[in-house]
mmCIF file of C-alpha atoms and ligand atoms in Angstrom:
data_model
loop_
_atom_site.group_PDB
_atom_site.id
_atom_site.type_symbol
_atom_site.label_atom_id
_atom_site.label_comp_id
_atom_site.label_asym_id
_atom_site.label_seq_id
_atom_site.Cartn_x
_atom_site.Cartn_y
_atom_site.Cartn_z
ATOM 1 C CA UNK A 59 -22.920 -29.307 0.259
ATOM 2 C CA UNK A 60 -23.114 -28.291 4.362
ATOM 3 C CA UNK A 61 -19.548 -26.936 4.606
ATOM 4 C CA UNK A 62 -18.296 -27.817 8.014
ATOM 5 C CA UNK A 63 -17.031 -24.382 9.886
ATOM 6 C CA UNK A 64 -14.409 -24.446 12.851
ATOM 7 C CA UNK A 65 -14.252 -21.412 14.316
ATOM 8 C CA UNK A 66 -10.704 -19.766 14.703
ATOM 9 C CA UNK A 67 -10.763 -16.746 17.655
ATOM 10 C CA UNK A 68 -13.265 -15.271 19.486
ATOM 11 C CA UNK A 69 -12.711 -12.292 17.136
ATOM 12 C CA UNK A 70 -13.043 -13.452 13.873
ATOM 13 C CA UNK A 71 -12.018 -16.375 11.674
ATOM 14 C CA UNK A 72 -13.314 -19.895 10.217
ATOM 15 C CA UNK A 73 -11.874 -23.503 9.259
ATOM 16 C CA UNK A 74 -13.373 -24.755 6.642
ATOM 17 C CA UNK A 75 -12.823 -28.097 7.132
ATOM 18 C CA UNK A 76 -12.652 -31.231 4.652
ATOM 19 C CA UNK A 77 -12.809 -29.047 1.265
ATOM 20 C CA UNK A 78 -10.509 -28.759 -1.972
ATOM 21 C CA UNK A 79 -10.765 -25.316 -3.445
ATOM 22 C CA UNK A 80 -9.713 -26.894 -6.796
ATOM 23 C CA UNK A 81 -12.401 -29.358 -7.014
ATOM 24 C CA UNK A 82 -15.704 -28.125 -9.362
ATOM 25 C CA UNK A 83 -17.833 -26.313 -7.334
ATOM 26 C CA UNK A 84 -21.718 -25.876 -7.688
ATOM 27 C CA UNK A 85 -23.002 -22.207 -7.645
ATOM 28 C CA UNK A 86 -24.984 -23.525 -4.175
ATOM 29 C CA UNK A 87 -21.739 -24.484 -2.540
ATOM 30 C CA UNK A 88 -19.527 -21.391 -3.115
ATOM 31 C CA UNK A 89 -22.485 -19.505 -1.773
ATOM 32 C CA UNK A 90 -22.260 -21.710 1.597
ATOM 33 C CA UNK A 91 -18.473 -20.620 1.544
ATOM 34 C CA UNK A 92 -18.992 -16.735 0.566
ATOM 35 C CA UNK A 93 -21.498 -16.651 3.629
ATOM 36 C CA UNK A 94 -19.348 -17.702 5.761
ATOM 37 C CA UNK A 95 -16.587 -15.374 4.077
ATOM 38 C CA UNK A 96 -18.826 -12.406 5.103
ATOM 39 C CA UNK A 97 -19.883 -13.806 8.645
ATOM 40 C CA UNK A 98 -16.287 -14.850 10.017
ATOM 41 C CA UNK A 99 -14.211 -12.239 7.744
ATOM 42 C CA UNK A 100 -11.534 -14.425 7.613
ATOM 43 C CA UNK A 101 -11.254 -18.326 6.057
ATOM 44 C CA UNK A 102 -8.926 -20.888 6.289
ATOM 45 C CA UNK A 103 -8.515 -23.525 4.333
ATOM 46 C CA UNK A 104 -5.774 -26.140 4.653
ATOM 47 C CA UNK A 105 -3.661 -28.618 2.731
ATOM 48 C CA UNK A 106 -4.424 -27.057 -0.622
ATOM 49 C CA UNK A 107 -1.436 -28.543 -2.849
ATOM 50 C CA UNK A 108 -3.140 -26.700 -5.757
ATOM 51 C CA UNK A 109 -1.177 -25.112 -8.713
ATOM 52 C CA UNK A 110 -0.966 -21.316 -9.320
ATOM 53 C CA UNK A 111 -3.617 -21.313 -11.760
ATOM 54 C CA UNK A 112 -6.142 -23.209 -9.420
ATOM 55 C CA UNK A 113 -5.196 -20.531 -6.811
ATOM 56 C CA UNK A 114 -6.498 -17.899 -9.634
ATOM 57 C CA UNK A 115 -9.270 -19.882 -10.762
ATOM 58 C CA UNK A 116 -10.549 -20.168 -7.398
ATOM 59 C CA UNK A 117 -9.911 -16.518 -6.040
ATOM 60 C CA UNK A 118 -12.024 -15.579 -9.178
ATOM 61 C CA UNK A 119 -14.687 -16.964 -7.645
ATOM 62 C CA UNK A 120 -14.654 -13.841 -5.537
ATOM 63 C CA UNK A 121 -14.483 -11.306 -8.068
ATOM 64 C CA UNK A 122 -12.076 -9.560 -10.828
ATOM 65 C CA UNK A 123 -8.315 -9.819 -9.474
ATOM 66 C CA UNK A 124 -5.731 -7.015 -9.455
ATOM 67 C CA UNK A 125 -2.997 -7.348 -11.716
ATOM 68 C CA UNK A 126 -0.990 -5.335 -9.095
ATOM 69 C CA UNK A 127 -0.138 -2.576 -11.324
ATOM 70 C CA UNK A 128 0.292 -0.603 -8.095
ATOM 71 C CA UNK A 129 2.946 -3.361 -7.190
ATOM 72 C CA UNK A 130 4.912 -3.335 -10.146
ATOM 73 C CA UNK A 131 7.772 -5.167 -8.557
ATOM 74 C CA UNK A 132 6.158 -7.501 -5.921
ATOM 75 C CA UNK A 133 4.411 -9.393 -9.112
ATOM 76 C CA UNK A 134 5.468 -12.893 -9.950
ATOM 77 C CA UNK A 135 7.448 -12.423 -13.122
ATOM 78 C CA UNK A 136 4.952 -13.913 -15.592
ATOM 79 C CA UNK A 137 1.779 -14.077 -13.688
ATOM 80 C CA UNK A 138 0.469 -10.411 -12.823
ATOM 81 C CA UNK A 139 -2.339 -11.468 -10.764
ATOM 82 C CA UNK A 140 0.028 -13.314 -8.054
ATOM 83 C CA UNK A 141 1.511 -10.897 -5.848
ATOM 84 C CA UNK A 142 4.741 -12.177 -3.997
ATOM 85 C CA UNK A 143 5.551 -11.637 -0.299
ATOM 86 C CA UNK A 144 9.012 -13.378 0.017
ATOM 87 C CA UNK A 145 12.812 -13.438 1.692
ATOM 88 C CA UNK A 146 13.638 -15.494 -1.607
ATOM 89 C CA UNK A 147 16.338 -13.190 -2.904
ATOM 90 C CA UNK A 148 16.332 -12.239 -6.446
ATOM 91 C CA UNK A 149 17.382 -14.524 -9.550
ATOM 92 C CA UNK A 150 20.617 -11.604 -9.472
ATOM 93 C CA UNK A 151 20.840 -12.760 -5.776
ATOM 94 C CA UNK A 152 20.132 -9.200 -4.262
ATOM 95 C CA UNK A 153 17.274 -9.032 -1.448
ATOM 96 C CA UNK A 154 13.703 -9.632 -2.400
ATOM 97 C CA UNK A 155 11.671 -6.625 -2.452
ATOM 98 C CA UNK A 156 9.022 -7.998 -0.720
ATOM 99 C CA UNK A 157 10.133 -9.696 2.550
ATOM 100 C CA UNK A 158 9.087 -6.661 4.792
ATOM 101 C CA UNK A 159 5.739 -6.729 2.946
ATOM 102 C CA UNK A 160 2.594 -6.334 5.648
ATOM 103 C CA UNK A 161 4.952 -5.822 8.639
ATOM 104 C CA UNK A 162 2.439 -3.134 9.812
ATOM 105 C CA UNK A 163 -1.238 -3.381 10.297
ATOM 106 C CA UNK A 164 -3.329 -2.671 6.991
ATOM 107 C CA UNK A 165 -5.859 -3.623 5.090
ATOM 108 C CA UNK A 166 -4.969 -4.278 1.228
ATOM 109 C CA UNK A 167 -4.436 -1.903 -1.776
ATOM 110 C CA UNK A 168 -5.934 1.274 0.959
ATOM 111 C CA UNK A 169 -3.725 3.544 -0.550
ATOM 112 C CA UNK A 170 -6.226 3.155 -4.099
ATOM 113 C CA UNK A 171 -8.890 4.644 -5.306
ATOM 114 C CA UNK A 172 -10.023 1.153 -5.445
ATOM 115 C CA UNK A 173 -9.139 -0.433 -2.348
ATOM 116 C CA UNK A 174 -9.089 -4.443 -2.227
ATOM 117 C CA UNK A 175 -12.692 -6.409 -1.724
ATOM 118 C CA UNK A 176 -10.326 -9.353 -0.164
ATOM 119 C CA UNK A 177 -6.831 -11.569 -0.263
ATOM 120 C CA UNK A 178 -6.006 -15.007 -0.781
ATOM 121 C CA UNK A 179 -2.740 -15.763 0.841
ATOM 122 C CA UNK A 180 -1.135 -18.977 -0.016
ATOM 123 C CA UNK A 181 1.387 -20.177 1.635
ATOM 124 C CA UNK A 182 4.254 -22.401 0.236
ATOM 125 C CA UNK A 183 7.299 -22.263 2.336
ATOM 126 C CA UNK A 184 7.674 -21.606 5.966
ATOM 127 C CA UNK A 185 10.378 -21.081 8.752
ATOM 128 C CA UNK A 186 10.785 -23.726 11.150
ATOM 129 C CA UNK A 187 8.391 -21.571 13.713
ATOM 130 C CA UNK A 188 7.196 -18.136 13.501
ATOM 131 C CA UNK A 189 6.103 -16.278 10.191
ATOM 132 C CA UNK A 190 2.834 -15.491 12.192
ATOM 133 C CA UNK A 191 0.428 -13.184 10.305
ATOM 134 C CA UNK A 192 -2.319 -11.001 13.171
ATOM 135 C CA UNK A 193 -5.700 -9.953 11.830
ATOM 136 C CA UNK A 194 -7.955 -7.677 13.440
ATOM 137 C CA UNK A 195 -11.951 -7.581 13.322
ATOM 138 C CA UNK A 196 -12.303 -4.020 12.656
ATOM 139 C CA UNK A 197 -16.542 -4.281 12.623
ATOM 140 C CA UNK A 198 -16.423 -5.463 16.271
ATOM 141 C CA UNK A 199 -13.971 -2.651 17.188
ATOM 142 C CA UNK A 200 -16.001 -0.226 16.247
ATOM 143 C CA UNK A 201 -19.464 -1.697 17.517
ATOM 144 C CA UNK A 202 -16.912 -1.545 20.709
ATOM 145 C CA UNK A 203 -16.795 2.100 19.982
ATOM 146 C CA UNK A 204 -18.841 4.590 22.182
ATOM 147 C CA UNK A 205 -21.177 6.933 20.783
ATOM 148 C CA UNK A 206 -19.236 9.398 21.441
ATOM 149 C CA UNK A 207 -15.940 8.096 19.376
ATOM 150 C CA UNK A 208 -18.290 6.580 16.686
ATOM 151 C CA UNK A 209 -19.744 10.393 16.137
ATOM 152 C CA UNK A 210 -16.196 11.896 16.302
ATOM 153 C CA UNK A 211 -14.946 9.391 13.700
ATOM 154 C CA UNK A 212 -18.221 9.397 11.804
ATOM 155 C CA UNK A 213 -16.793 12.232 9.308
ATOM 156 C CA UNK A 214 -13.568 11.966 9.105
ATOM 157 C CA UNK A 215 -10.971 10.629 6.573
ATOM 158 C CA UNK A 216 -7.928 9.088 6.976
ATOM 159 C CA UNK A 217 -5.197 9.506 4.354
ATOM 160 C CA UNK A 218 -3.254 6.405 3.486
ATOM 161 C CA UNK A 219 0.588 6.255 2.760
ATOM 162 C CA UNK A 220 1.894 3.760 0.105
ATOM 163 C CA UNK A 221 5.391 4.035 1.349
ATOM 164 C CA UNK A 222 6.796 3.613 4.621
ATOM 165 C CA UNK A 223 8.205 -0.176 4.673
ATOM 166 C CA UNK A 224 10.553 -1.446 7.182
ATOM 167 C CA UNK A 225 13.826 -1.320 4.767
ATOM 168 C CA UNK A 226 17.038 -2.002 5.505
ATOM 169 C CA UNK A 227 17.821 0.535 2.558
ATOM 170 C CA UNK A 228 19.493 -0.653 0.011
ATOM 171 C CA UNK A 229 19.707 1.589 -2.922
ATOM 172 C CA UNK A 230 17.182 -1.035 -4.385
ATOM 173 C CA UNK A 231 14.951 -0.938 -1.542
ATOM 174 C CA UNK A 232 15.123 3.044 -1.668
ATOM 175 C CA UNK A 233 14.487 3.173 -5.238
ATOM 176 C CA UNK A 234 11.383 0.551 -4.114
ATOM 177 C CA UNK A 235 9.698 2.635 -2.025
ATOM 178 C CA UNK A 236 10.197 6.350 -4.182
ATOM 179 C CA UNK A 237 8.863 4.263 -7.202
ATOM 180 C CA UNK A 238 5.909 2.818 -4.862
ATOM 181 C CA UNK A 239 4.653 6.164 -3.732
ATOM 182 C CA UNK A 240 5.253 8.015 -7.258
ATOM 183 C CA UNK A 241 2.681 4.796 -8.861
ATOM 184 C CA UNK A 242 0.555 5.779 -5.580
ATOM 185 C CA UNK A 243 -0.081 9.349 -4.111
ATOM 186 C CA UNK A 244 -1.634 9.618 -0.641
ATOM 187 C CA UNK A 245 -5.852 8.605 -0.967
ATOM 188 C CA UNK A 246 -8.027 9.607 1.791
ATOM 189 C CA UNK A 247 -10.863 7.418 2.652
ATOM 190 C CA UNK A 248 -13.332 7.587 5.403
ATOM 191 C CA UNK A 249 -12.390 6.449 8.348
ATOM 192 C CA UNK A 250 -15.894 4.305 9.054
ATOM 193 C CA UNK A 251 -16.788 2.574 5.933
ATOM 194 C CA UNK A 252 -20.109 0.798 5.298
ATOM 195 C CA UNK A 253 -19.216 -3.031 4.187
ATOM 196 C CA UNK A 254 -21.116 -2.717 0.833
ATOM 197 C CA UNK A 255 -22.071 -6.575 1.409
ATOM 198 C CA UNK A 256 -23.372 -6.967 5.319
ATOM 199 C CA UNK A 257 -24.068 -3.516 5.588
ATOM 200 C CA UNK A 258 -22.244 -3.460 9.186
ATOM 201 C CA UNK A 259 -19.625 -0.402 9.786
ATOM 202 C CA UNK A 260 -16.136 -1.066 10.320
ATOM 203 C CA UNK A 261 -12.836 1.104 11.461
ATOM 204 C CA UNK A 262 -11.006 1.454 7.691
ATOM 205 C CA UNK A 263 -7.091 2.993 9.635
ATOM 206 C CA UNK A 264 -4.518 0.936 10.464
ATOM 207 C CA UNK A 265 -0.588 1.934 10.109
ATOM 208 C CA UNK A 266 -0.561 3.744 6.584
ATOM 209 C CA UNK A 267 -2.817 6.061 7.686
ATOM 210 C CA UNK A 268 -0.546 9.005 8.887
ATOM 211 C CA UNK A 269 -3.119 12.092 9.501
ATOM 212 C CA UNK A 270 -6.848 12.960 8.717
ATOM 213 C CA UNK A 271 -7.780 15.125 5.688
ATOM 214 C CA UNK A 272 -7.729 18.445 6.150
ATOM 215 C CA UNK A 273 -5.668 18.123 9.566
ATOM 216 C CA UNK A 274 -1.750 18.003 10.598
ATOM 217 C CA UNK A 275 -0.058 14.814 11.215
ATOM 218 C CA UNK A 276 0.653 16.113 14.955
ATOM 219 C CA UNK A 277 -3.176 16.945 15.363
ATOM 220 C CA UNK A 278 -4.120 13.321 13.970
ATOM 221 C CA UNK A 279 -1.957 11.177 15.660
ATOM 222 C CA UNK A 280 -3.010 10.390 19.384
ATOM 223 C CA UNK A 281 -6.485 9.620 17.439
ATOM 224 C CA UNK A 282 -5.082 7.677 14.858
ATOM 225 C CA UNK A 283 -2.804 5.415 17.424
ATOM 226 C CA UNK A 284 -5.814 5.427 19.660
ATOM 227 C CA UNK A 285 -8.187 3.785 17.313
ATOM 228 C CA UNK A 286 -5.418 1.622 15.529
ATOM 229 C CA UNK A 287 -4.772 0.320 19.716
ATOM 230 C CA UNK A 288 -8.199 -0.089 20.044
ATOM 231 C CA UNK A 289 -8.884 -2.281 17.230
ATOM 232 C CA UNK A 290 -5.602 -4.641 17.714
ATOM 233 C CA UNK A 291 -7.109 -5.593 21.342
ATOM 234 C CA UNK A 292 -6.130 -8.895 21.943
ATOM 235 C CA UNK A 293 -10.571 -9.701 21.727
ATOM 236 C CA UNK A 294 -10.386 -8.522 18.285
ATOM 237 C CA UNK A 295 -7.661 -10.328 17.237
ATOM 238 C CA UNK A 296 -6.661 -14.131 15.342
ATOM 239 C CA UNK A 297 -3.077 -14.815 15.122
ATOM 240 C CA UNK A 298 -2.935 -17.557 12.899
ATOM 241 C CA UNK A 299 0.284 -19.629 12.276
ATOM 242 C CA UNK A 300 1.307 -21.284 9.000
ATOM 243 C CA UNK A 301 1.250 -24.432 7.622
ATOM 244 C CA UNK A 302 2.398 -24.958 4.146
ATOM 245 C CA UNK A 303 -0.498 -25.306 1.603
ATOM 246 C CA UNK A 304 -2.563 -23.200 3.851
ATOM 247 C CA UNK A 305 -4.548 -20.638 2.180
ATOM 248 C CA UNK A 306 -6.369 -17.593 4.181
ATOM 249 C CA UNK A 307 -8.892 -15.547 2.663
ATOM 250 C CA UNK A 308 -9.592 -12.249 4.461
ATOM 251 C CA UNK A 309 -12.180 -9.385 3.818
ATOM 252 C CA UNK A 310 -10.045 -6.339 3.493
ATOM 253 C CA UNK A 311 -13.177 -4.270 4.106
ATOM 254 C CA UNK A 312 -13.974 -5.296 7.047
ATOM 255 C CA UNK A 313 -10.475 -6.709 8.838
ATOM 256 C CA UNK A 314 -6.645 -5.143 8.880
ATOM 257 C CA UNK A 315 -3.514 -7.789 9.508
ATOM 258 C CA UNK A 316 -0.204 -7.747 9.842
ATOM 259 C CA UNK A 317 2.986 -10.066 8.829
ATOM 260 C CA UNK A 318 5.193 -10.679 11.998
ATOM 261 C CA UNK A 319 9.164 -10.627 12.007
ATOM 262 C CA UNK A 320 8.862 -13.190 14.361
ATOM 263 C CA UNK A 321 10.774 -16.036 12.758
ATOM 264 C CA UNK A 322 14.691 -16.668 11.910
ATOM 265 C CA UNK A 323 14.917 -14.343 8.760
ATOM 266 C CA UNK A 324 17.843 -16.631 6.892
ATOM 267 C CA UNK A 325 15.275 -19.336 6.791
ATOM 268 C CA UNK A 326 12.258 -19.029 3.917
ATOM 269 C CA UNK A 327 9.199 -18.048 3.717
ATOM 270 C CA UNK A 328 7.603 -17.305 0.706
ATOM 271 C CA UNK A 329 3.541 -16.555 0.273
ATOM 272 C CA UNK A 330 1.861 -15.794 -2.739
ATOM 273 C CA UNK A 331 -1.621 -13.698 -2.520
ATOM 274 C CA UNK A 332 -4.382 -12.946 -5.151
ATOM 275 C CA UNK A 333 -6.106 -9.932 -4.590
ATOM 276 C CA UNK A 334 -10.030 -9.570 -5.506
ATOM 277 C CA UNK A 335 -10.698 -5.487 -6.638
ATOM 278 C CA UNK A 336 -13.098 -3.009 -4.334
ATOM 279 C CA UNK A 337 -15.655 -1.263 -5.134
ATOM 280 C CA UNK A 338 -14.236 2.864 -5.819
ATOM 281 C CA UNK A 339 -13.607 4.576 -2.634
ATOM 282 C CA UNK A 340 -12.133 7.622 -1.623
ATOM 283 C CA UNK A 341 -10.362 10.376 -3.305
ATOM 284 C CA UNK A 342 -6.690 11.755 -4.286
ATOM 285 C CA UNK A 343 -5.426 13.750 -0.602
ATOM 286 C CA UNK A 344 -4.174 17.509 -1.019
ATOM 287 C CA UNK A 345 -0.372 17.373 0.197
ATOM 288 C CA UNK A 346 -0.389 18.642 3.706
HETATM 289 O O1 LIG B 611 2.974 -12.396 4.681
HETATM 290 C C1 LIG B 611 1.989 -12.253 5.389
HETATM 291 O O2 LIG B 611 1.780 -12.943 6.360
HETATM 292 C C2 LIG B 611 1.001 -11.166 5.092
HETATM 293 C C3 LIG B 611 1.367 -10.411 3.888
HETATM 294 C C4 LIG B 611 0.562 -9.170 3.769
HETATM 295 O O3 LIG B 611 0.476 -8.391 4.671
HETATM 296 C C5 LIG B 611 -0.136 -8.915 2.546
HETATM 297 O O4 LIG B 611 -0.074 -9.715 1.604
HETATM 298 O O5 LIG B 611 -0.839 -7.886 2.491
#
């Protein structure tokens, strides 16, 4: 098969165009697809009425999927390995846990000792407009770097937060977050990380980072913002915008994104990602 490739940004992403993810698929042609997975860091692939377990069956393609034990309550109720990012409320009618999810620029599971390889988003329901999600090359930011910075950064760590949601606190959504960051203390992880795959370095930051290792949070933070500025330039970004059945694949090692509140939040939207496990990185952070 010679996928056919439409090319989303200037920045990063790819179409492929004309394919169903739950049709069989040779060895040959999910290597077509994984190159272009690690040349474009982002895919798209749309109208994709498939059924949950075609969504798993294909995202295993990629690798071993988390069963989100690190998201105890953002899991669908009887499938672990679907995480849910929704403004459904809850069967008891009380606010979904998850409809802030990603409303800050990240890149997936960073607050683990095994941060996420990649993410398969699919989306089911959408607002009338908006629901945007922003993704960020972070391997052309740095390239974009000068020596200088990429020396400065070459060493350090940045220590990433688990917590930190936009709530409207409720009790519930309190008792969210203190349960989130109990399941997940604070991991540093190097700021530039080597993409294990292309071998090209990339800016790991992004908005749960809140200081470097060994530093203050006051010493750390013009850097951080700086770099985490730098990287969300508008050349390094794709703002995509949802259609239902779309499903987006990004490489968390090498790209950061970020869910925008820019939609009309009594109407639904409700996404459902797989997430493909890392390789080991990084290491538990002394408290400050
Ligand atoms: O809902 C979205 O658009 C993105 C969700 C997100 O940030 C995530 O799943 O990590």
């Amino acid at each position: 098969m010679a996928i056919k490739l439409r090319k989303l940004s200037y920045g990063l992403g790819a179409e492929i165009c004309d394919i169903d993810v739950a049709a069989p698929m040779s060895e040959s042609a999910f290597g077509e697809v994984h190159r272009a997975f690690l040349d474009h860091g982002i895919l798209l692939f749309r109208n994709q009425d498939i059924t949950r377990e075609q969504h798993l069956e294909f995202s295993r393609r990629f690798g071993e999927l988390d069963r989100h034990d690190a998201f105890p309550s953002d899991r669908h109720p009887t499938i672990p390995e679907l995480m849910l990012v929704t403004n459904e409320p809850q069967p008891d009618g009380t606010p979904s846990v998850s409809r802030y999810t990603g409303r800050r620029w990240h890149t997936d599971m960073s607050h683990t000792l095994e941060p996420s390889l990649g993410s398969l988003l699919r989306c089911w329901t959408i607002p009338g407009v908006g629901g945007d999600t922003m993704f960020a090359n972070m391997s052309l930011a740095y390239d974009a770097l000068s020596p200088g910075m990429q020396k400065l950064t070459a060493h350090l760590h940045g220590v990433h937060f688990s917590g930190g949601r936009k709530l409207d606190s409720t009790s519930a959504d309190q008792a969210h977050a203190e349960e989130q960051m109990k399941i997940s203390p604070p991991v540093a992880h190097p700021v530039v990380r080597v993409h294990p795959e292309t071998g090209r370095k990339a800016i790991y930051l992004g908005e749960k980072v809140k200081r470097f290792d060994g530093m203050t949070e006051n010493e750390s933070k013009p850097l951080i913002e700086y770099l985490n500025r730098h990287a969300t330039k508008p050349e390094f970004v794709y703002r995509h915008q949802w259609r239902e059945n779309d499903i987006v694949l990004w490489d968390n090692r090498c790209t950061m994104h970020m869910a925008l509140a820019d939609f009309d939040q009594t109407q639904r939207r409700h996404m459902e990602r797989t997430t493909v496990v890392g390789t080991p990185s990084g290491y538990v952070a002394a408290i400050a």
